[in-house]
Short mmCIF file of C-alpha atoms and ligand atoms in Angstrom, two decimals:
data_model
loop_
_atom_site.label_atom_id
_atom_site.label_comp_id
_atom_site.label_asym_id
_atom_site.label_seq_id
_atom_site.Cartn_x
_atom_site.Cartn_y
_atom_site.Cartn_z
CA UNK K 8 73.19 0.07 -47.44
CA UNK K 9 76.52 -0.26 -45.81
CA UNK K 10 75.85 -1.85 -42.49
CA UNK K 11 78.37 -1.93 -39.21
CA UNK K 12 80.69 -5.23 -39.67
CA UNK K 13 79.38 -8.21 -38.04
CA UNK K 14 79.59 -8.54 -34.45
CA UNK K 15 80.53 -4.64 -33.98
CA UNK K 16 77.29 -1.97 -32.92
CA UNK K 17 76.94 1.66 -32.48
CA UNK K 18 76.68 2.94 -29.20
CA UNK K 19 74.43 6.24 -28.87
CA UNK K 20 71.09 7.79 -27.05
CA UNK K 21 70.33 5.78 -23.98
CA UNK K 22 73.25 2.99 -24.43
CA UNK K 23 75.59 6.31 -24.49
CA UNK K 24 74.69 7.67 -21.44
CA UNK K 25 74.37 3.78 -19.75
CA UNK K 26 78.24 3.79 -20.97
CA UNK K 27 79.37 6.95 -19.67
CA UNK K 28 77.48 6.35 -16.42
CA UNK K 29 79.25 3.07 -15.48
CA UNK K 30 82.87 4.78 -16.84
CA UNK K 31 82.17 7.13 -14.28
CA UNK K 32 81.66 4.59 -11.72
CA UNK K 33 84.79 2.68 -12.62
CA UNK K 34 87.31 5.92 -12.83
CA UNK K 35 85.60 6.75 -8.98
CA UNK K 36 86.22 3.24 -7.63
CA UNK K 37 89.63 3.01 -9.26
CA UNK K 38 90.47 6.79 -7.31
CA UNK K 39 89.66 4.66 -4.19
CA UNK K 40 91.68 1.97 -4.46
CA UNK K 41 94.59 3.73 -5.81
CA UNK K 42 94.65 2.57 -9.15
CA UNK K 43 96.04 4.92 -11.96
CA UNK K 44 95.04 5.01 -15.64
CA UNK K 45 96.55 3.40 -18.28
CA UNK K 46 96.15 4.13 -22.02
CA UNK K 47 97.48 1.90 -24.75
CA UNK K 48 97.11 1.78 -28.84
CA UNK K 49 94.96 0.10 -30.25
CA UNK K 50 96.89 -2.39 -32.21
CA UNK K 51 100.34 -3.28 -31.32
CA UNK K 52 102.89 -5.18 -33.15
CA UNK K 53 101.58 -8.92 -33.40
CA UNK K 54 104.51 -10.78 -31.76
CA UNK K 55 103.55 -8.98 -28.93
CA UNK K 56 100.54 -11.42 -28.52
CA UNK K 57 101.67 -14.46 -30.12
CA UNK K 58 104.74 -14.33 -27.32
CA UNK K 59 102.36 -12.63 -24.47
CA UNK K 60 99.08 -14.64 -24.59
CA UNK K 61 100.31 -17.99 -26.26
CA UNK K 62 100.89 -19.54 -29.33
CA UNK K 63 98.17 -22.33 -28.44
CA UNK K 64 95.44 -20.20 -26.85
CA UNK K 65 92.08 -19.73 -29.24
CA UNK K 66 92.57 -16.26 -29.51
CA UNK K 67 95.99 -16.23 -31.06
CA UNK K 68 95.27 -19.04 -33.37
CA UNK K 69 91.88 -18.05 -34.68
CA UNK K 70 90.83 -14.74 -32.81
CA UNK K 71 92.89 -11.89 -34.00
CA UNK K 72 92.64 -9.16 -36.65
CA UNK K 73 96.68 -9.08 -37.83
CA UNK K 74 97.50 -7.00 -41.03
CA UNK K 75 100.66 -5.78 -42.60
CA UNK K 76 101.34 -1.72 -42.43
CA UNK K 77 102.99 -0.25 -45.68
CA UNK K 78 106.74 -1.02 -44.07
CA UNK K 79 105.51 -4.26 -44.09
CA UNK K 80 105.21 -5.20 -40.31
CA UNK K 81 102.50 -7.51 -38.62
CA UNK K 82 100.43 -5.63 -36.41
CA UNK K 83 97.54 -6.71 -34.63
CA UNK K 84 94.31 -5.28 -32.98
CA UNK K 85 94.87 -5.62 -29.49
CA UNK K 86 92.54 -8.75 -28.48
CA UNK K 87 93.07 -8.53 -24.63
CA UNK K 88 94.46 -6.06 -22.37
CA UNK K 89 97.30 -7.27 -20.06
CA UNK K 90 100.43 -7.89 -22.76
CA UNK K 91 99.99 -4.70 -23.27
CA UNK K 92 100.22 -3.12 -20.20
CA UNK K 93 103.26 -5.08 -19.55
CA UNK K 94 104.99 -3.88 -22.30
CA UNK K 95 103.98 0.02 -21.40
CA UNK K 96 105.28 -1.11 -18.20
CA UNK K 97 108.37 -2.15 -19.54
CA UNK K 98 109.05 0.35 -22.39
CA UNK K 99 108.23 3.24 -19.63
CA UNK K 100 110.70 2.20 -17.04
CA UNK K 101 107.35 1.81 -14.11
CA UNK K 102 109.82 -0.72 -12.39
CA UNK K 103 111.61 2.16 -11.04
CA UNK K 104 108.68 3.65 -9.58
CA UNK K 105 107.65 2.14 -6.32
CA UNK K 106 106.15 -0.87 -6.49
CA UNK K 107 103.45 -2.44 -6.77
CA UNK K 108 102.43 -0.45 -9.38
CA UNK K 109 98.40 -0.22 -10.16
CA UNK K 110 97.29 0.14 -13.61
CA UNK K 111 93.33 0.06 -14.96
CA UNK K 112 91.74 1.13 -18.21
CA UNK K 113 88.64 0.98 -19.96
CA UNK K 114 89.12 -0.05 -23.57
CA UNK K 115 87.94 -1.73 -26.55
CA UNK K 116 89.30 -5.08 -27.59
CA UNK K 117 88.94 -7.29 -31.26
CA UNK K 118 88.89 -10.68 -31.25
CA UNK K 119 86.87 -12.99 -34.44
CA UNK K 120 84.80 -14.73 -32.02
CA UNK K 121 81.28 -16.03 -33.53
CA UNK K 122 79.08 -13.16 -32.31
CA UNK K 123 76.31 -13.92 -30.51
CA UNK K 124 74.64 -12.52 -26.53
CA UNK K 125 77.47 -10.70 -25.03
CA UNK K 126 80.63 -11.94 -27.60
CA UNK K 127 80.96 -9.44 -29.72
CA UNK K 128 83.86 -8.79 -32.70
CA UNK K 129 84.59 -5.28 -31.11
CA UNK K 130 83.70 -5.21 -27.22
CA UNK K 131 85.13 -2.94 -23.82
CA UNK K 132 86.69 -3.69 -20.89
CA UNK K 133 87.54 -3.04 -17.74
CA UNK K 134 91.37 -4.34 -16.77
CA UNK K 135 93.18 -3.77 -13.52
CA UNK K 136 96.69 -4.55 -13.41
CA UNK K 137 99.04 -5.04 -10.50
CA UNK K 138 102.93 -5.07 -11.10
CA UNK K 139 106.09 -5.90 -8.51
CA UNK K 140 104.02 -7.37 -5.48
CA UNK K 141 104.13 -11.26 -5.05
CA UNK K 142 102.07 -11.25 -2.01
CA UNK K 143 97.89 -12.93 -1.97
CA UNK K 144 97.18 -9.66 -0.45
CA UNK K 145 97.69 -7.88 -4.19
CA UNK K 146 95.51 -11.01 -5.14
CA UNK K 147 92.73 -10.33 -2.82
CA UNK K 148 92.86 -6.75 -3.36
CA UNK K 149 92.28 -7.12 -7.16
CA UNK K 150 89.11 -9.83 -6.45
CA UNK K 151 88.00 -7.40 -3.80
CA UNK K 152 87.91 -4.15 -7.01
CA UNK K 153 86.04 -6.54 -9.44
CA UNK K 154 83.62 -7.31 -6.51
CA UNK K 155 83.05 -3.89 -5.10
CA UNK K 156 81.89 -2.93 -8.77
CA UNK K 157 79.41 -5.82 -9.08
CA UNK K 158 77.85 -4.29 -5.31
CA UNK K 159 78.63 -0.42 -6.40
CA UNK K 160 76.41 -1.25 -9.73
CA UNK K 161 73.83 -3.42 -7.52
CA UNK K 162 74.59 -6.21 -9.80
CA UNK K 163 73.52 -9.36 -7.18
CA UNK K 164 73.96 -13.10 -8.13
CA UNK K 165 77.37 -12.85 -9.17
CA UNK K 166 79.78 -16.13 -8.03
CA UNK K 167 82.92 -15.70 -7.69
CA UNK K 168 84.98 -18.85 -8.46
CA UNK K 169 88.68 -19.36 -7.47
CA UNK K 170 91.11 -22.14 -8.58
CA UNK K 171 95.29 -21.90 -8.72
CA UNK K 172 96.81 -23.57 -11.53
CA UNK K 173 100.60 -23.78 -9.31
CA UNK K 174 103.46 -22.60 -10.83
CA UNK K 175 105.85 -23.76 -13.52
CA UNK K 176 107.55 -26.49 -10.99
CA UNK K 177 103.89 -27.76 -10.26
CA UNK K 178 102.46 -27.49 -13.80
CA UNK K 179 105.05 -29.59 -15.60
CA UNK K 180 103.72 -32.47 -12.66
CA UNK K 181 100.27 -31.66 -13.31
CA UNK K 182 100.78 -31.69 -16.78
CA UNK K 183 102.42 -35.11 -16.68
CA UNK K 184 99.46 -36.72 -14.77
CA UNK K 185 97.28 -35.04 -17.42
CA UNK K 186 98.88 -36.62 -20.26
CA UNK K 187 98.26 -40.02 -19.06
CA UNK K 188 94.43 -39.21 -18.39
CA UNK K 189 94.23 -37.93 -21.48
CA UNK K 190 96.42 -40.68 -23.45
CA UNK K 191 93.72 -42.93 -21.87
CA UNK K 192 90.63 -41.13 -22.85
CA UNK K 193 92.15 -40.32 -26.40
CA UNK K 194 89.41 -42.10 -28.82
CA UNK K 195 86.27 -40.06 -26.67
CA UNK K 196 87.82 -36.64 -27.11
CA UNK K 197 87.35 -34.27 -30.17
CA UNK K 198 89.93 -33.92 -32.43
CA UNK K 199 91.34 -30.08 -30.98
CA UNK K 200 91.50 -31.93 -27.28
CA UNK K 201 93.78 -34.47 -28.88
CA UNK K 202 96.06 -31.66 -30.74
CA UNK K 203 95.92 -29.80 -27.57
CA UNK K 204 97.29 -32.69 -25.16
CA UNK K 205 100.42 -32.87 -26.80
CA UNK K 206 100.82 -28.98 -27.41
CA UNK K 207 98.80 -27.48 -23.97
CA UNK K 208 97.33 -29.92 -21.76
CA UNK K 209 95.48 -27.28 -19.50
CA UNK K 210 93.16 -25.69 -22.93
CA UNK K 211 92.09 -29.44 -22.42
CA UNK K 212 90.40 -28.74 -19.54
CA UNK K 213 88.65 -25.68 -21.04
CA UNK K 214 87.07 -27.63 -23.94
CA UNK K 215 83.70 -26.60 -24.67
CA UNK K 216 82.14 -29.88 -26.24
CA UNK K 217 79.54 -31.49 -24.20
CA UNK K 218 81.51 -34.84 -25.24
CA UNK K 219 84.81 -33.55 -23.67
CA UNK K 220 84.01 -32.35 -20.63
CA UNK K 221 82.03 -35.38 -19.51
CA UNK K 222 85.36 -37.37 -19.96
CA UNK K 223 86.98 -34.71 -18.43
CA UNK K 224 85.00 -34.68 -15.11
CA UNK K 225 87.28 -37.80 -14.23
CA UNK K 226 90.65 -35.79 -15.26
CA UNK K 227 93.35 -35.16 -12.03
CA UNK K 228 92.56 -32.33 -9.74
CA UNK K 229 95.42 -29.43 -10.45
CA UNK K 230 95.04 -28.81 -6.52
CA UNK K 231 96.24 -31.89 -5.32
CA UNK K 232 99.20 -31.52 -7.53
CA UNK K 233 100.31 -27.82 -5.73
CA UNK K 234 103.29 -27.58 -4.33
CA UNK K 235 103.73 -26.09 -0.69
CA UNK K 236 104.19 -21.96 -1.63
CA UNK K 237 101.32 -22.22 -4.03
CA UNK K 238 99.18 -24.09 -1.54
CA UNK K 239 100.59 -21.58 0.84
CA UNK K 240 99.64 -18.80 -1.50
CA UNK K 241 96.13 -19.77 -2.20
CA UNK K 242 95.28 -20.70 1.09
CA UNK K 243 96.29 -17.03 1.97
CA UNK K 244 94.35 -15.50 -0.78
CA UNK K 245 91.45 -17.12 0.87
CA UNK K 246 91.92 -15.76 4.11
CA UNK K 247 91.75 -12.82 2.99
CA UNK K 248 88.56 -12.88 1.20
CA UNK K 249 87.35 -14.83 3.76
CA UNK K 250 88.28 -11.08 6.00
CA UNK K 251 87.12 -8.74 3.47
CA UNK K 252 83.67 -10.93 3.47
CA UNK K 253 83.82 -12.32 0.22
CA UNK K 254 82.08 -15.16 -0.55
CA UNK K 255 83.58 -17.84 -2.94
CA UNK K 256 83.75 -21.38 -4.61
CA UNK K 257 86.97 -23.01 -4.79
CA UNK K 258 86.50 -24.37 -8.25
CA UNK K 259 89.62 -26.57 -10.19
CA UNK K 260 88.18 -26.71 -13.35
CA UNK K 261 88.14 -23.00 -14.11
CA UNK K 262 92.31 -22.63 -15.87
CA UNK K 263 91.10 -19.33 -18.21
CA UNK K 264 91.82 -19.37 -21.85
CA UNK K 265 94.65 -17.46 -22.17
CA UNK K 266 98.16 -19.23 -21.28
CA UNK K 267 100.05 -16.69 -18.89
CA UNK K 268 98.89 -17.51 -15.49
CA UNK K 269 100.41 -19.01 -12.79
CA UNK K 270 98.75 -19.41 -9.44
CA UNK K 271 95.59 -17.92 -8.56
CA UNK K 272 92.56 -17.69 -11.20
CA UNK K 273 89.22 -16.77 -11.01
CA UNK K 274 86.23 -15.91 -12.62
CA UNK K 275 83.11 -14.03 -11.94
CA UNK K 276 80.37 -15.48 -13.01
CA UNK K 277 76.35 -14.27 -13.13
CA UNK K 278 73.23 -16.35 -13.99
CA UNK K 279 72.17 -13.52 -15.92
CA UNK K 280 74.10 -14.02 -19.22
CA UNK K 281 73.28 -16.70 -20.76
CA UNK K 282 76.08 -18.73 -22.60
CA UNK K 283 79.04 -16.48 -22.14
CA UNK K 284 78.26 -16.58 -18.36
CA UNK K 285 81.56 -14.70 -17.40
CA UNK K 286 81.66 -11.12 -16.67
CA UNK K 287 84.93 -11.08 -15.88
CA UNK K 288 87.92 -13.12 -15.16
CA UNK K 289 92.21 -13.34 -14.54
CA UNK K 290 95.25 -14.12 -11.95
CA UNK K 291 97.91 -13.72 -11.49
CA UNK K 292 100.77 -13.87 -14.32
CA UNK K 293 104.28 -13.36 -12.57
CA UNK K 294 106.71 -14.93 -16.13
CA UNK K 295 104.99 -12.54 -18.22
CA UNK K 296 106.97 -9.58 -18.50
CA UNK K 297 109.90 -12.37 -19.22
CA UNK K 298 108.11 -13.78 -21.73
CA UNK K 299 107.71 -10.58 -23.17
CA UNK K 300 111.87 -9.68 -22.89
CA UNK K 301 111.65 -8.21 -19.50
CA UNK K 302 112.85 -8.57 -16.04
CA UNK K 303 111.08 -10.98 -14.08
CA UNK K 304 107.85 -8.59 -12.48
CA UNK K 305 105.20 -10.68 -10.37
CA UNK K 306 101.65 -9.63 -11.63
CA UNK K 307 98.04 -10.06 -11.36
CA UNK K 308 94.81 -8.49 -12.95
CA UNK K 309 91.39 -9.04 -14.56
CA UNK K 310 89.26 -7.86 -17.22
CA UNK K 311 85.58 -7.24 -16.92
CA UNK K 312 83.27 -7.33 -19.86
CA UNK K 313 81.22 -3.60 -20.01
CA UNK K 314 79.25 -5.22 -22.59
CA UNK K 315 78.32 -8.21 -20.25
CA UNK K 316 78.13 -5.40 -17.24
CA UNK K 317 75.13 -3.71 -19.21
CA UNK K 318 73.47 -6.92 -19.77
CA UNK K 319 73.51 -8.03 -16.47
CA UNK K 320 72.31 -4.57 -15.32
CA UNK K 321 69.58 -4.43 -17.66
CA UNK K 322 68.40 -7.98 -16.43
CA UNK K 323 67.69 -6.62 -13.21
CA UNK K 324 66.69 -3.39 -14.50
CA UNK K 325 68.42 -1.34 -12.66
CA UNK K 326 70.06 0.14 -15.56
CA UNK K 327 71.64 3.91 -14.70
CA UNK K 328 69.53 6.81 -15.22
CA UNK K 329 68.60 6.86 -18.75
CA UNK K 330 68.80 10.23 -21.06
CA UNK K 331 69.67 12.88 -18.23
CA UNK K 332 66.42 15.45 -18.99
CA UNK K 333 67.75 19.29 -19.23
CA UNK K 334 66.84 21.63 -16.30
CA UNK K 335 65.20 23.98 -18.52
CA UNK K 336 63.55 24.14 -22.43
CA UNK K 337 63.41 27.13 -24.08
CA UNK K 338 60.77 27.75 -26.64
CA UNK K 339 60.08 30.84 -29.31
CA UNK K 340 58.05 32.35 -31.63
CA UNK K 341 60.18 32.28 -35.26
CA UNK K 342 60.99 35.83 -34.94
CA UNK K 343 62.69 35.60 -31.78
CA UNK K 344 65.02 32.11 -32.66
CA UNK K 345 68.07 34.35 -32.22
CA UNK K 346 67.00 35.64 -28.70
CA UNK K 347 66.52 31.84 -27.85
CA UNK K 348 69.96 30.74 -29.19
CA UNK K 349 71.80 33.75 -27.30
CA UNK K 350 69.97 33.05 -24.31
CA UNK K 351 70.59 29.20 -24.44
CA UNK K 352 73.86 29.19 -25.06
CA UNK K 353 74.95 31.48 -22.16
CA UNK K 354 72.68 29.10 -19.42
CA UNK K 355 74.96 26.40 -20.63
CA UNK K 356 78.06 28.55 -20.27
CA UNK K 357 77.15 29.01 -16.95
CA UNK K 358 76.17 25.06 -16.28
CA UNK K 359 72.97 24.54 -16.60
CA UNK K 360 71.91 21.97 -18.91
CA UNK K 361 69.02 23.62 -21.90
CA UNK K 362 67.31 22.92 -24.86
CA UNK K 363 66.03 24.74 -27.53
CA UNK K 364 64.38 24.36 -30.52
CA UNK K 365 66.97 23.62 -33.64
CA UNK K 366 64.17 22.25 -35.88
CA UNK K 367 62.28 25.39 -36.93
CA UNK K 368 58.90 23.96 -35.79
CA UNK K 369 56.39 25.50 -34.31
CA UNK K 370 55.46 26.85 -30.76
CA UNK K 371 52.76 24.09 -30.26
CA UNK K 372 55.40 21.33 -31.21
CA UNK K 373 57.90 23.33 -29.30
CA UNK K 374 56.37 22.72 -25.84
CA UNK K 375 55.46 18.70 -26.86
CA UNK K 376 59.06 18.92 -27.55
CA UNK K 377 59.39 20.42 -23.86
CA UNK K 378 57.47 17.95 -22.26
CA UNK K 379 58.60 15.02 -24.00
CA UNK K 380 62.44 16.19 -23.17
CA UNK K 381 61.28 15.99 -19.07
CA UNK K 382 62.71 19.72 -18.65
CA UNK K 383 62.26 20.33 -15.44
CA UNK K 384 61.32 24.09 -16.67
CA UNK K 385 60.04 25.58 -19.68
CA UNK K 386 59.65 29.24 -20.56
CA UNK K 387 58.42 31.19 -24.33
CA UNK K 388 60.43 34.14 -25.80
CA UNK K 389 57.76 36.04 -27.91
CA UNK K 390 58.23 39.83 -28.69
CA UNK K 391 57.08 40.87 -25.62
CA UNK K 392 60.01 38.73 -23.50
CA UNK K 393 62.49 39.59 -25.76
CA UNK K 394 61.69 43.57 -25.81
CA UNK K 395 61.37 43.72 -21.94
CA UNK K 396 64.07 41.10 -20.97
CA UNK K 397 61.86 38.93 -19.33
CA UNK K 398 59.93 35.83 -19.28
CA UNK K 399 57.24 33.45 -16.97
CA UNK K 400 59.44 30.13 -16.04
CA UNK K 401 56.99 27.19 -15.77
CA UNK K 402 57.66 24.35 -13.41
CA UNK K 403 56.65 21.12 -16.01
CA UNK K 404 55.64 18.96 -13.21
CA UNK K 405 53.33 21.75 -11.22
CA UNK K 406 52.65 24.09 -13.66
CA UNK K 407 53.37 26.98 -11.31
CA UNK K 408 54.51 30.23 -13.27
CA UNK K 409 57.63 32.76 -12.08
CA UNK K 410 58.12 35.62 -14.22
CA UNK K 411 61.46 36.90 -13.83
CA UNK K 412 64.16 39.20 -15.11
CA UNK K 413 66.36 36.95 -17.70
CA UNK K 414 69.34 37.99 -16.17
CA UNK K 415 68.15 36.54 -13.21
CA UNK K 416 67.65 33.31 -14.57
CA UNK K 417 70.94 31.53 -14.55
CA UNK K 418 70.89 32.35 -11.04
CA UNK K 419 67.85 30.74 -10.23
CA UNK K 420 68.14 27.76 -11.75
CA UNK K 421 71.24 27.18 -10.42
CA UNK K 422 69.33 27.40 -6.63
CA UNK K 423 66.94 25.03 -7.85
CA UNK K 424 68.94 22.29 -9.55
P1 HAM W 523 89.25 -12.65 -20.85
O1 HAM W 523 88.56 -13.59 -19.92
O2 HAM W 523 89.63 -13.15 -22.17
O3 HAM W 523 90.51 -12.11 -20.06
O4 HAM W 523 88.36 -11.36 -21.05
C1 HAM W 523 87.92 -10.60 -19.95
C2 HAM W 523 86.44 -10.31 -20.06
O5 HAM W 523 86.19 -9.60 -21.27
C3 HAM W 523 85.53 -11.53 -20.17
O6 HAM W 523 85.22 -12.06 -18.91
C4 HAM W 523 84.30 -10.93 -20.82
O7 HAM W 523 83.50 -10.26 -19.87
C5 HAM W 523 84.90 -9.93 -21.76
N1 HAM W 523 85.01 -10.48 -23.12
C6 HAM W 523 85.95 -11.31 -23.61
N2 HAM W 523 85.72 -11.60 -24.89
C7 HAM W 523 84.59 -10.93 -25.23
C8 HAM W 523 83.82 -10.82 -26.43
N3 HAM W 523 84.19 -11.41 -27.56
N4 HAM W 523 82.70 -10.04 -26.40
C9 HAM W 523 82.32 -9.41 -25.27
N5 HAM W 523 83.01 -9.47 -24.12
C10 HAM W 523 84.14 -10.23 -24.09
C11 HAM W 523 91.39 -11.20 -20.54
O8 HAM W 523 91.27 -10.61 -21.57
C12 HAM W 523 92.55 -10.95 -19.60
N6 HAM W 523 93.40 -9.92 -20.23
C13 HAM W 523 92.08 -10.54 -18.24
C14 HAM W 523 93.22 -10.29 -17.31
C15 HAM W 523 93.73 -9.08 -16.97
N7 HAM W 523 93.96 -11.22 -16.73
C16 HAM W 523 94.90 -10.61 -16.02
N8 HAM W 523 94.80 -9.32 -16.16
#
């Protein structure tokens, strides 16, 4: 048996519809807030990456699926969302539109991750970009999209947690102060903290080992090191959560894993999921689109796991609407399964969501069938129905009978649905 590849899944009955239900959601609140779609490949060339997201970050150095094409280029399976956008926005000119410019899709991402609860090899999410405005209120508004989901979805005990890692001028002091911690810590850190020092002191901070972060409890605070804008900036970015009633925690260890910010970060985090405890995450980015060959274009976005979404709605069941049950089911005796079909198809032509029987069973099994399906209506075409062009509707739930002309029915059941 050939088995889906580790760490990937099928989506389909219940999950599909749980999918489709919270894509729905997302395209509605992105409407509102004025957000466009954006759709990339799905694998770019690799350079792409190793420029966008950083030589030193986990996901370039261990995470990605690269392969050479027959021309003999590197391409890669995109593992994140946002160097891509950038280069759509660069490659399509967007910087002549007015700015900023708002960008979201809903995509699925590959990254060689060990797959456990909510990491997967294959997974989807849910980016927002913002291009051309340098101002916290494009910060806010972002934190404020990711948030509005979470209440939209009635996902509750969500934390949102904020932190700015300064810009480049405050970074390289930051980073300096860092070193020496770290040069003075060196023999109780694990061997990738040590690589990492010299290479990225930040990913440091984002070590994982129980070991590490102890030491690293005791490491500099990156907010004392902000200059005046970025202090300036993030105090602003507050404010205006504080106005748009969001609550937060001003949290200095959270620096993301992926090396383009500058500035604001944040995560959102819910009790619900276990290890990978983030359902979401970004900043803002504004060297980016350099680093990529571009103008300089201030940024800021997130990504939202749907994955870690479903999870955290399932926890407190209040998962969307399972299987959507068809208005009506229409059963038949076996010499009237062409009556059935013809009459089927045309109710959905017109709309209406029915069933019929494409199993060849029998009349008795066609009606479990019915009721099992939670049709709100059933009806029988037997010789009878088909010769006279009519049939008795039954309402599942109350049993109550309406015989009616069939070319009446579409009508009807478009009143009642
Ligand atoms: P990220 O934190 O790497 O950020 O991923 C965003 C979200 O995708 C995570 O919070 C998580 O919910 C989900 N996710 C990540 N890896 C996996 C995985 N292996 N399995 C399941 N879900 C996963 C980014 O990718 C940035 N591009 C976000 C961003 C946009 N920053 C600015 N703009």
């Amino acid at each position: 048996m050939i088995q889906a590849p580790k760490g990937t899944f099928d989506i389909f009955g219940n999950k599909a519809v749980s999918y489709r239900n919270l894509e729905g959601i997302i395209h509605d609140l992105c409407v509102r807030f004025g957000v466009t779609e954006l759709r990339t490949p799905t694998f770019e060339y690799t350079e792409l990456f190793h420029r966008g997201v950083g030589e030193t970050t986990d996901v370039v150095q261990k995470e990605m699926y690269t392969f050479s094409d027959a021309g003999d280029r590197s391409l890669t399976l995109r593992p994140e969302g946002t160097a891509p956008a950038c280069r759509a926005y660069l490659e399509h000119g967007m910087g002549s539109l007015p700015q900023p410019v708002k960008l979201y899709y809903i995509s699925s991402f590959y990254r060689a991750e060990k797959p456990q609860k909510g990491r997967y090899r294959q997974f989807q999410s849910f980016g927002t970009e913002y291009f051309g405005s340098t101002d916290p209120a494009a910060d806010a508004e972002i934190i404020a999209l990711g948030w509005e989901l979470f209440r939209l979805l009635g996902i509750t005990g969500v934390e949102l947690r904020i932190n700015s890692i300064g810009d480049r001028e405050c970074r390289l002091k930051y980073n300096t102060e860092l070193r020496e911690f770290i040069g003075s810590q060196l023999d109780r850190l694990c061997p990738v903290c040590k690589e990492r020092a010299a290479t990225n002191p930040l990913r440091v901070l984002d070590c994982k080992e129980e070991g590490c972060k102890r030491v690293l409890n005791d490491a500099p605070d990156i907010l004392s090191t902000l200059g005046p804008d970025c202090k300036a900036h993030f105090g602003k970015v507050l404010g205006f959560l504080k106005a748009m009633g969001i609550p937060y925690t001003v949290d200095s260890r959270i620096v993301r894993g992926l090396d383009y910010y500058t500035k604001t970060v944040f995560e959102y985090i819910s009790s619900d999921l276990g290890s990978q405890s983030a359902l979401g995450g970004g900043g803002r980015y504004d060297h980016l689109m350099e680093t990529i060959g571009g103008p300089s274009v201030p940024a800021v976005g997130f990504g939202i796991g749907i994955e870690r979404l479903l999870i955290a709605l399932e926890a407190q069941q209040a998962e969307q609407a399972a299987q959507i049950p068809p208005v009506v089911f229409i059963g038949a005796i076996p010499s009237q399964t062409n009556f059935a079909a013809g009459l089927t198809h045309k109710l959905r032509q017109s709309g209406i969501s029915a069933q019929w029987d494409i199993s060849g069973r029998s009349l008795k099994a066609q009606m479990k069938a019915a009721d099992k399906s939670g049709a709100r209506y059933s009806l029988v075409i037997g010789d009878d129905e088909a010769a006279s062009n009519s049939a008795t509707l039954k309402e599942m739930a109350t049993g109550e009978q309406t015989t009616m002309i069939l070319d009446k029915l579409t009508e009807f059941l478009t009143r009642k649905v």
